[in-house]
GROMACS .gro file of C-alpha atoms in nm:
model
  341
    1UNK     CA    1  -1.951 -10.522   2.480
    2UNK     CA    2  -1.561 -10.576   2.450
    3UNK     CA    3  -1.370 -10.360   2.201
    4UNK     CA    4  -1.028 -10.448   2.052
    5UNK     CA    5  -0.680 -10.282   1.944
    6UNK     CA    6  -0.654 -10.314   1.602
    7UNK     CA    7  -0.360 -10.538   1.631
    8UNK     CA    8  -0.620 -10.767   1.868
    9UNK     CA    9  -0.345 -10.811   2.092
   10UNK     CA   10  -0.537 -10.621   2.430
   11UNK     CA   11  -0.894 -10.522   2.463
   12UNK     CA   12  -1.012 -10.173   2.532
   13UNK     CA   13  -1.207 -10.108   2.818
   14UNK     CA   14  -1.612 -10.212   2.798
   15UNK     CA   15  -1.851  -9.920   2.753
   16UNK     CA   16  -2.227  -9.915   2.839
   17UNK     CA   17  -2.451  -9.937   2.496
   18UNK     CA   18  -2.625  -9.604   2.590
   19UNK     CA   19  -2.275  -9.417   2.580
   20UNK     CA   20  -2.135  -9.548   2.286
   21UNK     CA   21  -2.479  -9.445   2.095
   22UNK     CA   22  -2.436  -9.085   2.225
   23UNK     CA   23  -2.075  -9.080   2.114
   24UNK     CA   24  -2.189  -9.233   1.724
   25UNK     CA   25  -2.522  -8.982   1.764
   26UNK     CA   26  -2.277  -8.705   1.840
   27UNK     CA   27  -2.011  -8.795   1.510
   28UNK     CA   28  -2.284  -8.806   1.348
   29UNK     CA   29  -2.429  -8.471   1.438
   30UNK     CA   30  -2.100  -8.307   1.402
   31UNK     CA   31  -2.047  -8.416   0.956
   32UNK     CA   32  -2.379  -8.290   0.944
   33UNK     CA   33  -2.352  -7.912   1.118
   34UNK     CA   34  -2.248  -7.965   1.466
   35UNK     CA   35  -2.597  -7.966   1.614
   36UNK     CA   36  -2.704  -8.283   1.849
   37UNK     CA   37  -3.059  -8.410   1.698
   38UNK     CA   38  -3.080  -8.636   2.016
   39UNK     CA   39  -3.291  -8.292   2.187
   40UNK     CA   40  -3.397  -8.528   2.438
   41UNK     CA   41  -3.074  -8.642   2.597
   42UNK     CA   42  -3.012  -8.515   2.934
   43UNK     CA   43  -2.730  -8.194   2.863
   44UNK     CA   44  -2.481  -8.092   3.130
   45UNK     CA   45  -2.377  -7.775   3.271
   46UNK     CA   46  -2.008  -7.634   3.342
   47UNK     CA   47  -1.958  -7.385   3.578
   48UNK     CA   48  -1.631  -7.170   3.503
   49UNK     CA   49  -1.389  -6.968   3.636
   50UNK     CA   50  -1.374  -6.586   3.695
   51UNK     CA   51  -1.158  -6.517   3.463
   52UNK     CA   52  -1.385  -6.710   3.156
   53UNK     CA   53  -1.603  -6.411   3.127
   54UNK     CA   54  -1.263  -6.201   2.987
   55UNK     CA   55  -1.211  -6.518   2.776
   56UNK     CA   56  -1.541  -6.479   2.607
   57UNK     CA   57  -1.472  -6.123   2.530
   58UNK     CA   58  -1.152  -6.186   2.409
   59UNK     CA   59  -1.303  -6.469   2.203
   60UNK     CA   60  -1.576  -6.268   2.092
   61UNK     CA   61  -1.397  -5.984   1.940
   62UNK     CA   62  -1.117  -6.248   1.782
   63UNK     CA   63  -1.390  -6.464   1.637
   64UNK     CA   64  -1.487  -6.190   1.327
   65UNK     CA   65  -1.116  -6.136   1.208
   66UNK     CA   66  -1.035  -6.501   1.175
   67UNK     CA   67  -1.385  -6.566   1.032
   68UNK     CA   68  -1.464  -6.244   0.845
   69UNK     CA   69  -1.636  -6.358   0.476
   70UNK     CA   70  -1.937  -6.575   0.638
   71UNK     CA   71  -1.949  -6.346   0.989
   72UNK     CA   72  -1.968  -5.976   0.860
   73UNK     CA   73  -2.146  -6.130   0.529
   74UNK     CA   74  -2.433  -6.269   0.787
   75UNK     CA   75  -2.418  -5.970   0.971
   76UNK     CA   76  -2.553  -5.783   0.707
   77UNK     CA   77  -2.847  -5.964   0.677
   78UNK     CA   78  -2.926  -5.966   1.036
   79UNK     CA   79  -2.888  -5.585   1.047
   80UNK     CA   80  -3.125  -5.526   0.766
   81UNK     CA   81  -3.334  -5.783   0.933
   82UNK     CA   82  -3.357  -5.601   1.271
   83UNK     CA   83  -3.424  -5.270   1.086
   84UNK     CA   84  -3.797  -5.375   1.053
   85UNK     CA   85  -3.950  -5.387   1.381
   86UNK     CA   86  -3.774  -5.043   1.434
   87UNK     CA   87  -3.914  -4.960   1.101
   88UNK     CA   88  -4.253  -4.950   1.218
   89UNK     CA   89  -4.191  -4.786   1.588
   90UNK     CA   90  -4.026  -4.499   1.339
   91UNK     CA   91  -4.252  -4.419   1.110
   92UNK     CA   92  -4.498  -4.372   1.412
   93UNK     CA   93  -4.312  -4.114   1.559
   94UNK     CA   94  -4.228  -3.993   1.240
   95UNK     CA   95  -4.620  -3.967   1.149
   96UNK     CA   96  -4.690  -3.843   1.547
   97UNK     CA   97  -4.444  -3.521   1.445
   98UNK     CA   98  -4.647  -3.469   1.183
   99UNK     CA   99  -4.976  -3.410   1.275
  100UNK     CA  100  -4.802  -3.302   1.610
  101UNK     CA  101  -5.045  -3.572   1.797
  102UNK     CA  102  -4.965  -3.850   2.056
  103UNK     CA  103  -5.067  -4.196   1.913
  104UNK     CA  104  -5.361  -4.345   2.046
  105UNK     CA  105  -5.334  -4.691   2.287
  106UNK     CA  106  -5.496  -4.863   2.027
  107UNK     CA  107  -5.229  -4.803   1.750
  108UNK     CA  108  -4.943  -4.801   2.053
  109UNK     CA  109  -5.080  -5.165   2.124
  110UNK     CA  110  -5.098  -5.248   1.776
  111UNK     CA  111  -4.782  -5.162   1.708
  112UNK     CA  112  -4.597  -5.309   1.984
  113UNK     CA  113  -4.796  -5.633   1.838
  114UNK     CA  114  -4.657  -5.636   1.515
  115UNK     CA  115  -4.290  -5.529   1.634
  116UNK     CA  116  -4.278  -5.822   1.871
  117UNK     CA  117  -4.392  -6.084   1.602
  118UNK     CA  118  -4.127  -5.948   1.395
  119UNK     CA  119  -3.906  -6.005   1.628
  120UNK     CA  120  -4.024  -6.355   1.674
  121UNK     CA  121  -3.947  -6.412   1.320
  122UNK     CA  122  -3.628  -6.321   1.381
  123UNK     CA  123  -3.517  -6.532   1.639
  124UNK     CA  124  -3.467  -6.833   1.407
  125UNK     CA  125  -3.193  -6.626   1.237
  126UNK     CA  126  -3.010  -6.593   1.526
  127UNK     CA  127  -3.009  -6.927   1.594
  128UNK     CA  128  -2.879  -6.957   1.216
  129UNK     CA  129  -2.584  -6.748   1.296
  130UNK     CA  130  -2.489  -6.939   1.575
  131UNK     CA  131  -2.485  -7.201   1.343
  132UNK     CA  132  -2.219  -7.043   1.095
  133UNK     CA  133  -1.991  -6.940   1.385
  134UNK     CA  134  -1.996  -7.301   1.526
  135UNK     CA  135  -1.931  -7.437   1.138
  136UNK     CA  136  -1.645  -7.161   1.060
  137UNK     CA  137  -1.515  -7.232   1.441
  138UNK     CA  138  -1.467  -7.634   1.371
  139UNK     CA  139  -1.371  -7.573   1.018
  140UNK     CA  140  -1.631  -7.701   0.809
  141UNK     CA  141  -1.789  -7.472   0.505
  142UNK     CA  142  -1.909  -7.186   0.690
  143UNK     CA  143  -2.133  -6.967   0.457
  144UNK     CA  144  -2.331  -6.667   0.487
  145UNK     CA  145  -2.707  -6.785   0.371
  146UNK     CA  146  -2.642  -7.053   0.644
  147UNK     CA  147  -2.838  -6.811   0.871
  148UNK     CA  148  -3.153  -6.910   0.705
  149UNK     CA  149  -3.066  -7.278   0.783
  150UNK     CA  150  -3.318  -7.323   1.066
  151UNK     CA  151  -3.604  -7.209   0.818
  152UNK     CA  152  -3.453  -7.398   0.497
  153UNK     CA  153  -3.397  -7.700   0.794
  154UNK     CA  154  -3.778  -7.707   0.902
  155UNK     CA  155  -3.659  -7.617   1.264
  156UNK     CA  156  -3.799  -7.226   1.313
  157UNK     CA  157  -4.108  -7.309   1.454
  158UNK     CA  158  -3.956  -7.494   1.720
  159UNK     CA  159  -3.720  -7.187   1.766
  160UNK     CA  160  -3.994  -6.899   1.755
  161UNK     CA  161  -4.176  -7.140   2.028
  162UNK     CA  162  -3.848  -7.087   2.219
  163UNK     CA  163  -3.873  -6.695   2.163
  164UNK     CA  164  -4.238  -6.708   2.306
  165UNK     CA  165  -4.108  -6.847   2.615
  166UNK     CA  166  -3.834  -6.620   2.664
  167UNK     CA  167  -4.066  -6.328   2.659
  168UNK     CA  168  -4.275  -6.532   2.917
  169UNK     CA  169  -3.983  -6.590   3.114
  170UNK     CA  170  -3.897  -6.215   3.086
  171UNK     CA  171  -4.193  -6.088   3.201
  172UNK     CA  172  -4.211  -6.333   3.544
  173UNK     CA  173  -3.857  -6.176   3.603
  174UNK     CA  174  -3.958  -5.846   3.538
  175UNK     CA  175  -4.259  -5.884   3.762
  176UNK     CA  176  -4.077  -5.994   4.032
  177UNK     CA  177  -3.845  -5.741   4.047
  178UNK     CA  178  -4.114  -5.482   4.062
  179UNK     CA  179  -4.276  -5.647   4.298
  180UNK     CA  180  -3.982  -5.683   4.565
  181UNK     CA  181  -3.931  -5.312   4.465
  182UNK     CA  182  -4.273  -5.206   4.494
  183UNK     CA  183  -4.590  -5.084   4.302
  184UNK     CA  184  -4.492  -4.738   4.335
  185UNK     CA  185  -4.224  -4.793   3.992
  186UNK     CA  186  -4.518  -4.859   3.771
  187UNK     CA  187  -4.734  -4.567   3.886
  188UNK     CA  188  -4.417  -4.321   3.873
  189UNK     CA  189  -4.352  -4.459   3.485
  190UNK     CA  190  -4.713  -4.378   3.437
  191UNK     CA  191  -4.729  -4.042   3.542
  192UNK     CA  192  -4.426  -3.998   3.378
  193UNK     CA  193  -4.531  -4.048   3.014
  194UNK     CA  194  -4.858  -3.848   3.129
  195UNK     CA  195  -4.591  -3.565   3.177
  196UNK     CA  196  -4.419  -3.654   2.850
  197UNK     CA  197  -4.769  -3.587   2.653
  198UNK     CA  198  -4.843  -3.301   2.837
  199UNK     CA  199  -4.543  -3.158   2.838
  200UNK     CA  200  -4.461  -3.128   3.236
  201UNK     CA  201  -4.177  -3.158   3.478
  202UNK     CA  202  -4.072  -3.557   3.529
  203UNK     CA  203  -4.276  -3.689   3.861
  204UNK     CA  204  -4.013  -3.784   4.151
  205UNK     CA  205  -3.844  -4.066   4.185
  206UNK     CA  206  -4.046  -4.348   4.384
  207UNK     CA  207  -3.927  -4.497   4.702
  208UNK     CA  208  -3.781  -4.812   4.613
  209UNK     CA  209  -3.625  -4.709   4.272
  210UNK     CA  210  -3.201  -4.717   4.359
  211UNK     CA  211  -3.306  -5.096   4.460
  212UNK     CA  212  -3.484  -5.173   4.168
  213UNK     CA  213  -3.223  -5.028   3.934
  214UNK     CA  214  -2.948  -5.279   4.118
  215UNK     CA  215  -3.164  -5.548   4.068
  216UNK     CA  216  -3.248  -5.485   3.693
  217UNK     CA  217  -2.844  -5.461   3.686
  218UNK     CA  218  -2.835  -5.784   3.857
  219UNK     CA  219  -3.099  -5.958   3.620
  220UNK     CA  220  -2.935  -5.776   3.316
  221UNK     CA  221  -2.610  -6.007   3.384
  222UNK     CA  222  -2.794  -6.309   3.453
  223UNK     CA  223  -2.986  -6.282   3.173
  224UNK     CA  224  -2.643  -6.249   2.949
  225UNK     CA  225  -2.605  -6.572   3.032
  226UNK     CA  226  -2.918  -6.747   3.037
  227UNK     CA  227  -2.982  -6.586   2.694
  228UNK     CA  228  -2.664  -6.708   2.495
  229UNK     CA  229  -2.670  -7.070   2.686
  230UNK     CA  230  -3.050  -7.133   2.639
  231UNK     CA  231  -3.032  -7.008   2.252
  232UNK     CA  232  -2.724  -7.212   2.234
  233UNK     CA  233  -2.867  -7.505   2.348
  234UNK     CA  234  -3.181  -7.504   2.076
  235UNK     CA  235  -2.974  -7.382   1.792
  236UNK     CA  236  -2.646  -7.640   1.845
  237UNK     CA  237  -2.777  -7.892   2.018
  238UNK     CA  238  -3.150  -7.901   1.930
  239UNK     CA  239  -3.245  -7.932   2.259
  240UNK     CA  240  -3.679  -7.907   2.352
  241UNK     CA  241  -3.789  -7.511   2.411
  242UNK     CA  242  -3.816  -7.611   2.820
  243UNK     CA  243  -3.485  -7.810   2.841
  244UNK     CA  244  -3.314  -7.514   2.701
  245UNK     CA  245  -3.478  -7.292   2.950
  246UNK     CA  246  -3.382  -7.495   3.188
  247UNK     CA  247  -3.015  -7.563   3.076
  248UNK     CA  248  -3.008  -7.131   3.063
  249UNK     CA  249  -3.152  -7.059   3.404
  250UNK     CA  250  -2.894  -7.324   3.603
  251UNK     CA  251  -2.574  -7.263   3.349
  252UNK     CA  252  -2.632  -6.880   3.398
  253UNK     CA  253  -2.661  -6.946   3.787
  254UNK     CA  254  -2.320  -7.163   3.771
  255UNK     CA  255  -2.134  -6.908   3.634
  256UNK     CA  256  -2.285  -6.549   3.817
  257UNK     CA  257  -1.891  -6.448   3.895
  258UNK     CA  258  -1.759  -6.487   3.539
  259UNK     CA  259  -2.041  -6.316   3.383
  260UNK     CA  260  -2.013  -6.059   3.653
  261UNK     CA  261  -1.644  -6.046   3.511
  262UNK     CA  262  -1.758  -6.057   3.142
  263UNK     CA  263  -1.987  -5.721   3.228
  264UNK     CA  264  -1.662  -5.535   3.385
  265UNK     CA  265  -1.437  -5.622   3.069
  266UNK     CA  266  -1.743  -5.470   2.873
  267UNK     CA  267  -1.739  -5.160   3.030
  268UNK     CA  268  -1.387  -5.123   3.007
  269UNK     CA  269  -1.382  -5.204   2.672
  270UNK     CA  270  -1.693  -4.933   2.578
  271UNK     CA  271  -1.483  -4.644   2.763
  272UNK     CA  272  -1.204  -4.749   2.546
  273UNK     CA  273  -1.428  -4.744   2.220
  274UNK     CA  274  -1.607  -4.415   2.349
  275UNK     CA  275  -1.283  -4.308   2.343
  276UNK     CA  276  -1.170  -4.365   1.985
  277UNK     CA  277  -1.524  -4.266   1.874
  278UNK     CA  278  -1.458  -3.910   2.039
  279UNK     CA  279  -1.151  -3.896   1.887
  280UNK     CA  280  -1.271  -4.020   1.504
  281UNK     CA  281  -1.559  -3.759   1.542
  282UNK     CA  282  -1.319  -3.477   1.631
  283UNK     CA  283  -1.110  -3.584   1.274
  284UNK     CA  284  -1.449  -3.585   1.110
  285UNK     CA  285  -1.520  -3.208   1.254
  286UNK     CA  286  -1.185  -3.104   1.093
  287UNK     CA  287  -1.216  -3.228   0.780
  288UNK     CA  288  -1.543  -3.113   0.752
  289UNK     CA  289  -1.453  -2.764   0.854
  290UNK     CA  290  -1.173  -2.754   0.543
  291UNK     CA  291  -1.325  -2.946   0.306
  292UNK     CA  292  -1.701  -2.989   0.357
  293UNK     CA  293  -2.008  -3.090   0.532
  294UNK     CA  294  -2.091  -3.385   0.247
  295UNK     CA  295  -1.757  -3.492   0.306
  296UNK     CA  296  -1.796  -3.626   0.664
  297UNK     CA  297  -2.197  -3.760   0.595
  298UNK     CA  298  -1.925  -3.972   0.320
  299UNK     CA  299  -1.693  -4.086   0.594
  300UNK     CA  300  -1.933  -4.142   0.874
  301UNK     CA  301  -2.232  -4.336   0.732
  302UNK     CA  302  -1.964  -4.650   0.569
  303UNK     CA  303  -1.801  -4.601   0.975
  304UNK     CA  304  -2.104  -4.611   1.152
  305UNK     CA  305  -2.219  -4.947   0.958
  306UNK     CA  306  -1.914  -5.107   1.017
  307UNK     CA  307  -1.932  -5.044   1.393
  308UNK     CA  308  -2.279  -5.183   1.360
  309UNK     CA  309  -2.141  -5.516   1.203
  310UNK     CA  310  -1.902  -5.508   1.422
  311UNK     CA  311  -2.101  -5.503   1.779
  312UNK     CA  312  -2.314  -5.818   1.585
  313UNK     CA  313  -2.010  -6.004   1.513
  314UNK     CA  314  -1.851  -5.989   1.853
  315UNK     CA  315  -2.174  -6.001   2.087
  316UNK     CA  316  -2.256  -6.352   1.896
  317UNK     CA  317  -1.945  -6.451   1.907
  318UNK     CA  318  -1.920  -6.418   2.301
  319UNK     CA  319  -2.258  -6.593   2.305
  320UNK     CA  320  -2.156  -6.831   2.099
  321UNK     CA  321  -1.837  -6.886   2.321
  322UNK     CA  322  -1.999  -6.849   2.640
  323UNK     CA  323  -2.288  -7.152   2.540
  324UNK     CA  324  -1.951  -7.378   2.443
  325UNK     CA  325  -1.725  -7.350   2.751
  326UNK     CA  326  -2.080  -7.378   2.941
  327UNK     CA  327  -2.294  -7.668   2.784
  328UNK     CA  328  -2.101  -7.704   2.429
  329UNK     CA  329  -1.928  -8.074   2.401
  330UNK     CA  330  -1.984  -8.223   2.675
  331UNK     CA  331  -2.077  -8.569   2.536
  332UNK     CA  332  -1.697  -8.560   2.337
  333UNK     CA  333  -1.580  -8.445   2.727
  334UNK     CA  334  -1.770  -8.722   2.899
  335UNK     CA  335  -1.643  -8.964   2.640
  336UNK     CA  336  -1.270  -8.875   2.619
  337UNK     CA  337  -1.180  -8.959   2.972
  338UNK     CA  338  -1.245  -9.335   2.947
  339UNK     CA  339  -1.140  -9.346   2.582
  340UNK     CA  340  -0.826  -9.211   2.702
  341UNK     CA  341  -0.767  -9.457   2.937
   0.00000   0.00000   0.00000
């Protein structure tokens, strides 16, 4: 196939079939919401520089104030949407210091049942807001319901499959951790909630525990990645519940320094807010020391949901940053090379 200049006077280079139907399936993908229907199509991963895991950050936090109507607007609704599986774990220990009882492991089990298919319900909405940060991001209408696309779309299923297999995924990891650390972590946390009910001194620390801790540290940073990537992947570019797992597991493993980078920024960042927090409550002391007690509940409960929007905003927008320099584009990146030329 031999394409032409519009003036007809010099051909453009030939292009395989196969390419130039990714490139129309990919325009076509991006009028309709930016997601690639073509799930099937083998997706590449980047691996990035040190230095990209401060770019995420940075990204992260800038996303909300350049976006703020559709981001803090979805926000809400995702923070009265994760209330409810907390909801439940409350009013058990609320109904526990009542009757001054421990729950039984039937109702324990029961309700770690029903808080974990809560959560699966929920998963679908993040993949939503991904959605409305990639729309506001390459300027098309970015709204806030849009985080119920993937249920209005037909697509949650597909995503709460997705959130099954994370937990699966989760779990091996887990296992194997406590495994190369040793079966003496699982007895300790045993006898240590035996303590709790009985009220007794904490057991000792197993043998084995400082490693395990580095290695849940170490898994905690993978997962970072592997988490935003893999969601990425089945929210923006529809990929199958296994090819995102897979596209999470090797993109995370590209990129261990700049994640490793991204957690360091974090912490800075925390002492920083921990910081400002000590400072606002010492303000919030005074004032309620010369004017009053209702005064500061006034002040504090308004600040302490706005921080709350604010840690959603910014940790989906690093996700959402982190998927795109990893796996987002890269049929437009393939493409632009030879196009170029």
């Amino acid at each position: 196939m031999e394409l032409h200049h519009p003036s007809g006077s010099e051909p453009l280079p030939a292009y395989p079939a196969r390419a130039l139907t990714r490139l129309a399936c990919y325009d076509r993908s991006t009028r309709r919401g930016g997601a690639d229907h073509q799930g099937s199509e083998t997706m590449t991963t980047r691996s990035k520089g040190p230095l990209a895991g401060f770019g995420w950050l940075k990204r992260g936090i800038s996303v909300s104030y350049r976006h703020p109507k559709p981001l803090f607007g979805g926000a809400v609704f995702l923070l009265l949407a994760c209330m409810m599986p907390s909801l439940i774990t409350l009013l058990m220990q609320f109904h526990s210091m009542q009757t001054s009882t421990q729950p039984s492991l039937a109702t324990v089990g029961w309700t770690t049942a029903v808080s974990m298919l809560l959560s699966l319900v929920l998963v679908p909405l993040y993949a939503g807001y991904l959605q409305v940060i990639d729309a506001a991001e390459h300027g098309r209408p970015a709204r806030t319901r849009g985080i119920f696309n993937p249920y209005r779309q037909g697509e949650a299923l597909r995503v709460i499959g997705y959130g099954l297999a994370l937990i699966v995924v989760y779990v091996a990891l887990f296992g194997i951790i406590i495994a190369a650390a040793g079966g003496g972590i699982v007895r300790w946390y045993m006898q240590m909630l035996t303590a709790q009910a009985g009220h007794q001194p904490p057991p000792t620390l197993p043998h084995g525990f400082g490693i395990a801790i580095a290695l849940f540290v170490v898994l905690g940073i993978f997962m970072m990645g592997f988490y935003s990537i893999s969601l990425g992947q089945v929210a923006l570019r529809q990929r199958s519940v296994f090819g995102a797992i897979g596209d999470g597991l090797i993109g995370a493993l590209k990129n261990l320094l700049p994640l490793l980078v991204f957690a360091v920024s974090l912490v800075l960042v925390w002492i920083v807010a921990a910081i400002a927090i000590v400072i606002v409550a010492a303000l919030l002391a005074l004032i309620g020391k010369l004017v009053g007690a209702w005064l500061v509940f006034a002040l504090i409960i308004p600040l302490y949901i706005a921080v709350l929007l604010m840690m959603f905003t910014v940790m989906f927008g690093v996700m959402y940053h982190l998927w795109r320099d990893v796996c987002g584009d890269d049929i437009v990146a393939d493409m632009a090379l030879p196009i170029a030329a």
